[in-house]
XYZ file of C-alpha atoms in Angstrom:
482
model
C 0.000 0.000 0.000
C 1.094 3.527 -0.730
C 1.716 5.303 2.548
C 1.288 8.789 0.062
C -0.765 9.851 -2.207
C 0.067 9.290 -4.457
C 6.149 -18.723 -17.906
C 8.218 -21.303 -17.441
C 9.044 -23.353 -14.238
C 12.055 -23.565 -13.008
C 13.479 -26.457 -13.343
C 15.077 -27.605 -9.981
C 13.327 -25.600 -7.307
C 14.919 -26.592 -4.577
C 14.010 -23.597 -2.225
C 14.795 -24.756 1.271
C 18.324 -25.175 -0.148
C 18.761 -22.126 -1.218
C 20.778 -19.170 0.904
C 18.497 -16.211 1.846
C 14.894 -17.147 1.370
C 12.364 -16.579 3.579
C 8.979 -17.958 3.455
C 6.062 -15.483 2.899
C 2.661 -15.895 4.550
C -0.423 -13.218 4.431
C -2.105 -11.456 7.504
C -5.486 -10.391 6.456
C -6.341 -7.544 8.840
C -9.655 -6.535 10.042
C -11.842 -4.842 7.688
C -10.082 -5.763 4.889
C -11.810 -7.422 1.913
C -10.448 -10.776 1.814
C -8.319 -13.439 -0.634
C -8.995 -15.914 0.752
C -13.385 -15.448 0.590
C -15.171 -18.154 -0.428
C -11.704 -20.510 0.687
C -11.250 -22.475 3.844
C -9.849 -20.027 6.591
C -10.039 -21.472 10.872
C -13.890 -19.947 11.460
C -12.589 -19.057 15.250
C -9.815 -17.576 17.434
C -6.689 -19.745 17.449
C -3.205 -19.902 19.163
C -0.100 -19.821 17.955
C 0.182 -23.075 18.532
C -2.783 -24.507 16.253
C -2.937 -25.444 12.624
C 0.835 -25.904 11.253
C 0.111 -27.764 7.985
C 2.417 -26.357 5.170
C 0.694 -25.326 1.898
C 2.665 -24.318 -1.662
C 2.785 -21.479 -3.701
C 0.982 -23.173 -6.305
C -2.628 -23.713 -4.303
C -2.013 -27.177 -2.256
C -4.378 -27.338 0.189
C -4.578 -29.941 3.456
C -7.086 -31.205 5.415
C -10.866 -29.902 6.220
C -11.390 -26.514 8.282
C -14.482 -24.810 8.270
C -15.533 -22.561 4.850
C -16.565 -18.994 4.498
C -20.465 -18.561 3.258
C -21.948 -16.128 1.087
C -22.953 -14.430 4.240
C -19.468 -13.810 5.502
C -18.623 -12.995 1.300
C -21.233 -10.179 1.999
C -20.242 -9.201 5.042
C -16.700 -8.842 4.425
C -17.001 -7.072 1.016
C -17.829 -3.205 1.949
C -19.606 -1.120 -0.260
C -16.720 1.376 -0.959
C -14.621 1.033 -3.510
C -11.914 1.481 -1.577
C -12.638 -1.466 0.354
C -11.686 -3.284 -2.660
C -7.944 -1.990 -2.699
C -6.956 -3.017 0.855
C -3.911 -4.148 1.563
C -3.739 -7.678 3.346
C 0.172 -7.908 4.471
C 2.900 -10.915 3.268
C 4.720 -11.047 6.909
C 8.382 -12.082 7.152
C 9.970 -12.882 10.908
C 12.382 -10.308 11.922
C 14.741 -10.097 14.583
C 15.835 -6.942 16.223
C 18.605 -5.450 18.534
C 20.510 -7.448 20.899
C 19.364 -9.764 22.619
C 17.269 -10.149 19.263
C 13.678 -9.434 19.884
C 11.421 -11.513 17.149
C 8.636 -9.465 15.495
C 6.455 -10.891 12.510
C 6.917 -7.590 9.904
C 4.629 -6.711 6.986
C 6.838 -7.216 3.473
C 5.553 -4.219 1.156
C 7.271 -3.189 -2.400
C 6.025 0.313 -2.446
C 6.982 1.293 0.894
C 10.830 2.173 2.016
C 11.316 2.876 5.858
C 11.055 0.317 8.155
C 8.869 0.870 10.964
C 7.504 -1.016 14.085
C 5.909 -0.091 16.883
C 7.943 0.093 20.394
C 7.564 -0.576 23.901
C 5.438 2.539 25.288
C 3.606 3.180 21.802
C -0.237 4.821 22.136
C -2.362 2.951 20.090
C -0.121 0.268 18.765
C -0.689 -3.440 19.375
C 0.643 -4.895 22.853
C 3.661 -6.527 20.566
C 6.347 -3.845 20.583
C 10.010 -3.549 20.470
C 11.592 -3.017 23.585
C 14.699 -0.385 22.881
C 15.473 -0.536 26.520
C 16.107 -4.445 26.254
C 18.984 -3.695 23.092
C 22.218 -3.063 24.079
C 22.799 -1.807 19.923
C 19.454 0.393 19.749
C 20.773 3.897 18.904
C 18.592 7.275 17.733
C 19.030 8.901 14.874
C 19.929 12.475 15.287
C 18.152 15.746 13.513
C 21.630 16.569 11.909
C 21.523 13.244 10.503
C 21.780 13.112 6.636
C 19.220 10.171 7.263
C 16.698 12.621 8.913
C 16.242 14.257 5.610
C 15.447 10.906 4.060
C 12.349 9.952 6.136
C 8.888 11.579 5.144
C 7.707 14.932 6.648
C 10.714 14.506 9.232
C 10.708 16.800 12.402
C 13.097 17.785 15.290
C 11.077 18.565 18.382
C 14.500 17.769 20.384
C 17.493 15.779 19.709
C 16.237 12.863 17.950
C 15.247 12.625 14.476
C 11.178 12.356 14.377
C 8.652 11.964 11.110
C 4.940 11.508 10.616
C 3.231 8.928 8.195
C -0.230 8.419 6.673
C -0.912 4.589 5.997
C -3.589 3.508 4.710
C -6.602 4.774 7.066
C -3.942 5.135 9.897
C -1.587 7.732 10.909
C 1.608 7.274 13.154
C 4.729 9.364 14.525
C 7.846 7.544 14.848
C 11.880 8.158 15.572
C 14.135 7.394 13.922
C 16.392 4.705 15.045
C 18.987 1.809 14.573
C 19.543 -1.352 15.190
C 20.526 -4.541 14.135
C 17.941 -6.360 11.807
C 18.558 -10.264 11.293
C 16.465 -12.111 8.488
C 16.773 -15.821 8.994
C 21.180 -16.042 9.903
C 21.703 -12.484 7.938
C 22.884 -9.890 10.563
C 22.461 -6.604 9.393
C 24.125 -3.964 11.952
C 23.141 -0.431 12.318
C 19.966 -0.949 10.540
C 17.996 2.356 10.484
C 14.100 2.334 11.222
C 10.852 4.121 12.057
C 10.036 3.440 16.219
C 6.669 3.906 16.262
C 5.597 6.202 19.651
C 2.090 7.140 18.859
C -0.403 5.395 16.385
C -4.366 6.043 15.318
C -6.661 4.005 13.180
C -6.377 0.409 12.343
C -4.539 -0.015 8.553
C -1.265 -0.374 10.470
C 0.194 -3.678 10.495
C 0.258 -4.719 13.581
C 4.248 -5.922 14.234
C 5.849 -3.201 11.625
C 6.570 -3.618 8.432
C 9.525 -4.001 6.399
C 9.868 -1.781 3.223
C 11.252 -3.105 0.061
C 10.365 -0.257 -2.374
C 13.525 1.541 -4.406
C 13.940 4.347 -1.689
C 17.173 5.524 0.326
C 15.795 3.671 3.312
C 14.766 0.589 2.434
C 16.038 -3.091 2.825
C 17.868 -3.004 -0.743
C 18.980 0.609 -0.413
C 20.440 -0.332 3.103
C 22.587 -3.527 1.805
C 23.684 -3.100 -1.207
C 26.655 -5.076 -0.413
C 25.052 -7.906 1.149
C 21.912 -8.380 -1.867
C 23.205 -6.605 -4.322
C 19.785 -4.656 -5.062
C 17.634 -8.180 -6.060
C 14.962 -9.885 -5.152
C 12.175 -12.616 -5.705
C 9.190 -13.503 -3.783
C 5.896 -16.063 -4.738
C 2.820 -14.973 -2.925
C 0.460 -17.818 -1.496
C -1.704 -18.707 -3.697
C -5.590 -17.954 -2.736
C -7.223 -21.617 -2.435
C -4.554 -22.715 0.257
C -6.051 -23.217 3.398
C -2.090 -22.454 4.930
C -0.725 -19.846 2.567
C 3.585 -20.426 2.278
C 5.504 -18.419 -0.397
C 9.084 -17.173 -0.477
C 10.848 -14.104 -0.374
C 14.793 -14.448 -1.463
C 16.826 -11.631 -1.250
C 20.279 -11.525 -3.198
C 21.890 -12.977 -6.811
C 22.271 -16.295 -5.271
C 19.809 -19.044 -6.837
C 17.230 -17.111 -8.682
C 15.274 -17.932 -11.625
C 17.456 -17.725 -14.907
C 14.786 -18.671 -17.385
C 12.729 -15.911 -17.038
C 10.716 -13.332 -19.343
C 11.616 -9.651 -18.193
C 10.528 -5.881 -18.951
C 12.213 -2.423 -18.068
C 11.748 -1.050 -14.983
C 11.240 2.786 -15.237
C 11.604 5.191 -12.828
C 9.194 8.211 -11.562
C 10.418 10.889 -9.776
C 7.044 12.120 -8.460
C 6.677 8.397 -7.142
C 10.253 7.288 -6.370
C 9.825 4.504 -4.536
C 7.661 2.749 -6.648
C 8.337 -0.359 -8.869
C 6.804 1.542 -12.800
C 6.712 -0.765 -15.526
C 5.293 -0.273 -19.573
C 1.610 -2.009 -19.732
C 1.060 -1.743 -23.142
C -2.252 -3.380 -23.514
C -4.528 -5.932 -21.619
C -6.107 -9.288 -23.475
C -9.523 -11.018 -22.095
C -9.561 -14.456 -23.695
C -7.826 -14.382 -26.646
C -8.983 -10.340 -27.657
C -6.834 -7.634 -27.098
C -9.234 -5.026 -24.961
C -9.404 -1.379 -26.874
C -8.096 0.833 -24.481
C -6.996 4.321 -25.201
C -2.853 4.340 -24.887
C -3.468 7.363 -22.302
C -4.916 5.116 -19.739
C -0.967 3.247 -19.976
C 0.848 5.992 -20.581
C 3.910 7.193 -18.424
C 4.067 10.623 -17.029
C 6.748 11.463 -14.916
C 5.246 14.488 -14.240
C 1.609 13.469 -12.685
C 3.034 10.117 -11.240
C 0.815 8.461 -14.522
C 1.331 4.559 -15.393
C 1.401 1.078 -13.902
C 2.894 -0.686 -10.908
C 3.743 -3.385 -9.318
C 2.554 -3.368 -5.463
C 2.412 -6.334 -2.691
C 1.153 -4.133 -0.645
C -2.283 -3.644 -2.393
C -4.486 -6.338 -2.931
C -6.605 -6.290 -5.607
C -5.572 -4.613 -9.197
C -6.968 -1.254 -9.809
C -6.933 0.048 -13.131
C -8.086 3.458 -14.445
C -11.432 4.161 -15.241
C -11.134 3.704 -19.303
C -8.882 0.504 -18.625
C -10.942 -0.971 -16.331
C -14.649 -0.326 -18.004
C -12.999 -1.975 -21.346
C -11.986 -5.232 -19.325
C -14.844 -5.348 -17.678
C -17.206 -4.430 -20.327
C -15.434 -7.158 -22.197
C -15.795 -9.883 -20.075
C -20.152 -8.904 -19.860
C -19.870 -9.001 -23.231
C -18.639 -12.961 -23.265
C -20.759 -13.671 -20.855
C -23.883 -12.895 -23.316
C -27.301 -12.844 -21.754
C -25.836 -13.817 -18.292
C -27.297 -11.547 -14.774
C -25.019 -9.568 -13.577
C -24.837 -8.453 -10.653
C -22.931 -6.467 -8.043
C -21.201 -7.337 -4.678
C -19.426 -5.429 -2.169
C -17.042 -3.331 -4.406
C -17.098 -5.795 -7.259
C -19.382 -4.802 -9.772
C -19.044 -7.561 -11.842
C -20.204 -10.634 -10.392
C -22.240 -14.212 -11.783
C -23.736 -17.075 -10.031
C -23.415 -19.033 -13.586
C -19.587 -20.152 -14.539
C -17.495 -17.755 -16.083
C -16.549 -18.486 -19.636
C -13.372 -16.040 -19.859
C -10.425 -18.523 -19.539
C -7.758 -15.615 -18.867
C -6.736 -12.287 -18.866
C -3.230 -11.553 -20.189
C -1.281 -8.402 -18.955
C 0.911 -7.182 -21.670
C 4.192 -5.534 -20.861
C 7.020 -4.294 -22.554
C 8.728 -7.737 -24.080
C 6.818 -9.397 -22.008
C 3.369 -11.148 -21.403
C 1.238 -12.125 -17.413
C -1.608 -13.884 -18.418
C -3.589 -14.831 -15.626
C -5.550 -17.957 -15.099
C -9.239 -17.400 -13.184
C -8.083 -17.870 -10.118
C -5.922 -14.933 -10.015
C -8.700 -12.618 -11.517
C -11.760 -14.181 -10.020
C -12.784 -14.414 -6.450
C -15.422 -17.168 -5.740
C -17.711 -17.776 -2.827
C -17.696 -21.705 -1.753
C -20.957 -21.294 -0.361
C -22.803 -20.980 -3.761
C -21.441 -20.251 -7.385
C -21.108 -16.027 -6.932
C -17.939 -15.499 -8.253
C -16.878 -11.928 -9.499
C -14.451 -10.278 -11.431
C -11.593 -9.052 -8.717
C -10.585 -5.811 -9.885
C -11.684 -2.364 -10.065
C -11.630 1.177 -11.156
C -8.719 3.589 -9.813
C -10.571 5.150 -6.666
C -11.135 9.393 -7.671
C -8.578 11.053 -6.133
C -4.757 11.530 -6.513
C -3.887 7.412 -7.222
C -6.849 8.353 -10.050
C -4.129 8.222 -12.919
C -1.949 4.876 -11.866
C -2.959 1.171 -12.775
C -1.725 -0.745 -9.480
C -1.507 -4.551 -10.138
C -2.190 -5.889 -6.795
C -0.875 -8.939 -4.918
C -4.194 -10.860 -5.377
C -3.084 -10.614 -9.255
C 0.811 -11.834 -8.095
C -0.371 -15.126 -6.009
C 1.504 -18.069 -7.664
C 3.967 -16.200 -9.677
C 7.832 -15.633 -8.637
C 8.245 -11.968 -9.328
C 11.506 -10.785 -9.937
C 13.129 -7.149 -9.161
C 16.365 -6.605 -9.989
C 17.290 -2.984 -9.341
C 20.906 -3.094 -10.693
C 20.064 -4.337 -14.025
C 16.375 -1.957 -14.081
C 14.356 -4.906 -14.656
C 11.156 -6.479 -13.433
C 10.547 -10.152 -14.372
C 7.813 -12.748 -13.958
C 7.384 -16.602 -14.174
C 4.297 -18.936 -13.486
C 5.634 -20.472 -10.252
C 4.900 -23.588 -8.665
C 6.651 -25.651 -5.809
C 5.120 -28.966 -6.156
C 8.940 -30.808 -6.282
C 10.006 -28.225 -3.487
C 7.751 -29.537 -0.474
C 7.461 -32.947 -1.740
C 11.129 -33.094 -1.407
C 10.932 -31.496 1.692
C 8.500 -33.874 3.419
C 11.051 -36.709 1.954
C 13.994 -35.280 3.833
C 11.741 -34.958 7.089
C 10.877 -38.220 7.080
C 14.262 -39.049 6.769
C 15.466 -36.999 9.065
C 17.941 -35.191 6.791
C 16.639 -31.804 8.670
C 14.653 -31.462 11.667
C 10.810 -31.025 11.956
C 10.155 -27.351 11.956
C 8.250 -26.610 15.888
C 6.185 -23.990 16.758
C 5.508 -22.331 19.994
C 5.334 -19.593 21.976
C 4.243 -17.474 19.024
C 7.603 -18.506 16.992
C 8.035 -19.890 13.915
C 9.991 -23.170 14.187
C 13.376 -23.334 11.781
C 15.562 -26.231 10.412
C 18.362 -26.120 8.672
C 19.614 -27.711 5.713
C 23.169 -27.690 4.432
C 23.268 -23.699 2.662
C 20.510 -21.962 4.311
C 18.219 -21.439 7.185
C 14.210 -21.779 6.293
C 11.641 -20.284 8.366
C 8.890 -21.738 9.710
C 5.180 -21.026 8.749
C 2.263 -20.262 11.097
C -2.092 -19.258 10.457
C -3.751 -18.176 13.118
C -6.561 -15.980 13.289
C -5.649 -13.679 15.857
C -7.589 -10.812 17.990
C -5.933 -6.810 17.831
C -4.670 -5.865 21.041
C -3.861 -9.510 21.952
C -0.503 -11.533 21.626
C -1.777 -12.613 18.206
C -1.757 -10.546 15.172
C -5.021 -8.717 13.860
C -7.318 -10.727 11.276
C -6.836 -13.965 9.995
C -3.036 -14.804 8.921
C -0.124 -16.788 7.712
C 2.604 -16.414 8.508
C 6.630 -16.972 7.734
């Protein structure tokens, strides 16, 4: 989510092998419209310590649990179309300061400061950071070339301060350092927001970890230790646990791979712009004026990548001709509305896919990454919308609901954005081999942890979906977690 206003498989995925990867799981916070409606989601308040089955990227699913109905479908959809473009957070474990302190951090592309919420924080969730607990926790000074890197920074005294709008929420923060460790990666002196004072409920609830192409963020801050790449596979929507990865560095990532230019806007800096040339609904390429895709560096105009975002949103003219398309197929057909979707059928859909085109390179989406279906009936609707009216009016967001089951690739040094279908089907099943044969030990969770093992080049985390209360030791809304 913006916090301004703003296919080929690999062939031998062996990810648990593999050095810096980190499993991805989703937190889908309260009042958010959900992925995962119409899937099977836990119906009641776990613990950390319930439900540990391990689900792929590519839509595994395990045993029963108890399905949403169109009830909860209607309840969960609100009528704004904002509602629509929440952002349900990918979560990554973290470990700050020393002792390390283990907090389960948001992963979002289009954001750059870290930030989490410490010990003593108004309005934040009782997990916090304790600085007092760190014997490395520093503050960042006002004459600080750093201060001058954070939004709307301030200096009421000594230390560095800045303000943020996320979402619906709104926090003040210092800024601070520590050391950050991502499964055995140590990184020292690792400059944050520490949340003091926090209103509304859009926040997640841990922190969140920004991966976007600003001064602050993960890749600006290690450059020598990632080399400004990285991959991550969101969980597919029909898994009951979601597990993806997120792999950070040169090391082990897809060669065989289709690829576009990345292109950067200055309005927007942080942001991951790519060239959408056109959009295809079966096998028809959509008429859609080349203004609704063009670039424009000087209103912030043309399309993005964000994980942070859930569902695509597309501006007006773009999305009426995909839309008005797909009625179209669907002949004599009712439609009707839902929630924010405004394209929805209770008869099947007959549109097999939708097919971003890029610059030298094609997405095209099966239904389950552009239709969202309610178990409890045969309502399924078209999951996309129109840009909301205001200043995000003239920028086509492809969300992460669009992203579930494909390894997306951002490699900053080399200005490129690539994407490949992405499935792990020989990754777990060779996983379950080796813990049956005790190559690597059974991953254990408690106490709110995720459980690790390690294999001979890397360290893999642990996943974890609970459905968790805000305010409590849990996380808010239903969630997965890595």
């Amino acid at each position: 989510m913006h916090p301004t206003p703003f296919h080929r498989k690999p062939r031998n995925p062996r990810f648990y092998r593999e050095k810096d990867k980190y499993h991805i799981s989703s937190i889908i916070t309260k009042n958010l419209v959900s992925s995962v409606v119409g899937t099977d989601v836990p119906s009641s308040v776990g613990t950390l310590g319930a439900t540990s089955v391990v689900t792929s990227c590519s839509g595994t699913t395990s045993a029963h649990t108890p399905t949403w109905t169109q009830k909860d479908l209607q309840h969960h959809l609100k009528i704004s179309q904002a509602a629509v473009t929440q952002n349900p957070a990918y979560v990554v474990r973290a470990r700050i300061g020393t002792p390390a302190q283990t907090l389960l951090v948001a992963m979002d592309t289009s954001n750059d400061a870290a930030w989490i919420p410490c010990a003593g924080c108004v309005g934040c969730s009782s997990t916090t950071f304790d600085t007092a607990r760190s014997s490395t926790f520093k503050t960042v000074s006002c004459g600080d070339q750093r201060c001058n890197q954070v939004p709307n920074p301030s200096c009421g005294g000594t230390t560095c301060g800045f303000n943020l709008s996320y979402g619906g929420s709104t926090f003040a923060a210092s800024l601070v350092q520590d050391t950050l460790a991502l499964a055995s990666d140590p990184i020292t002196s690792y400059s944050f927001g520490c949340i003091q004072r926090a209103t509304g409920t859009s926040l997640p609830p841990q922190g969140l970890l920004g991966l976007g192409r600003g001064p602050l963020s993960l890749l600006s801050q290690t450059p020598n230790l990632y080399h400004s790449i990285f991959s991550y596979c969101l969980p597919n929507y029909k898994s009951v646990n979601f597990s993806g990865s997120l792999k950070l560095g040169t090391k082990n990532q897809p060669k065989k791979i289709k690829c576009t230019q990345l292109l950067r806007n200055p309005r927007r800096s942080s942001l991951y712009y790519v060239n959408l040339m056109a959009i295809r609904v079966g096998g028809h390429v959509v008429k859609i004026p080349p203004s609704a895709f063009a670039f424009d560096p000087n209103t912030g105009a043309g399309t993005v990548l964000d994980s942070g975002i859930m569902f695509t949103s597309l501006v007006k003219p773009a999305y009426t001709a995909v839309r008005d398309e797909l009625r179209r197929r669907m002949r004599n057909a009712t439609v009707s509305s839902l929630g924010g979707f405004d394209t929805c059928y209770t008869v099947p859909i007959v549109v097999p896919t939708i097919t971003f085109m890029f610059a030298s390179m094609n997405v095209t989406l099966p239904q389950d990454n552009f239709l969202i279906r309610s178990t409890a009936g045969t309502t399924s609707c078209l999951a996309m919308a129109a840009a909301p009216e205001n200043v995000n009016s003239v920028v086509n967001i492809i969300g992460s609901f669009q992203q579930q089951n494909h390894r997306i690739l951002i490699d900053e040094a080399k200005s490129r954005l690539c994407v490949s279908r992405h499935l792990l089907f020989a990754f777990f099943k060779r996983l379950s081999k080796d813990l049956r044969d005790k190559k690597i030990n059974k991953p254990t969770l408690e106490n709110g942890s995720f459980g690790e093992f390690d294999a001979s080049q890397s360290t893999t985390i642990g996943i974890k979906f609970i459905k968790g209360l805000h305010g409590s030791n849990q996380l808010t809304g239903i969630g997965i977690y890595v």
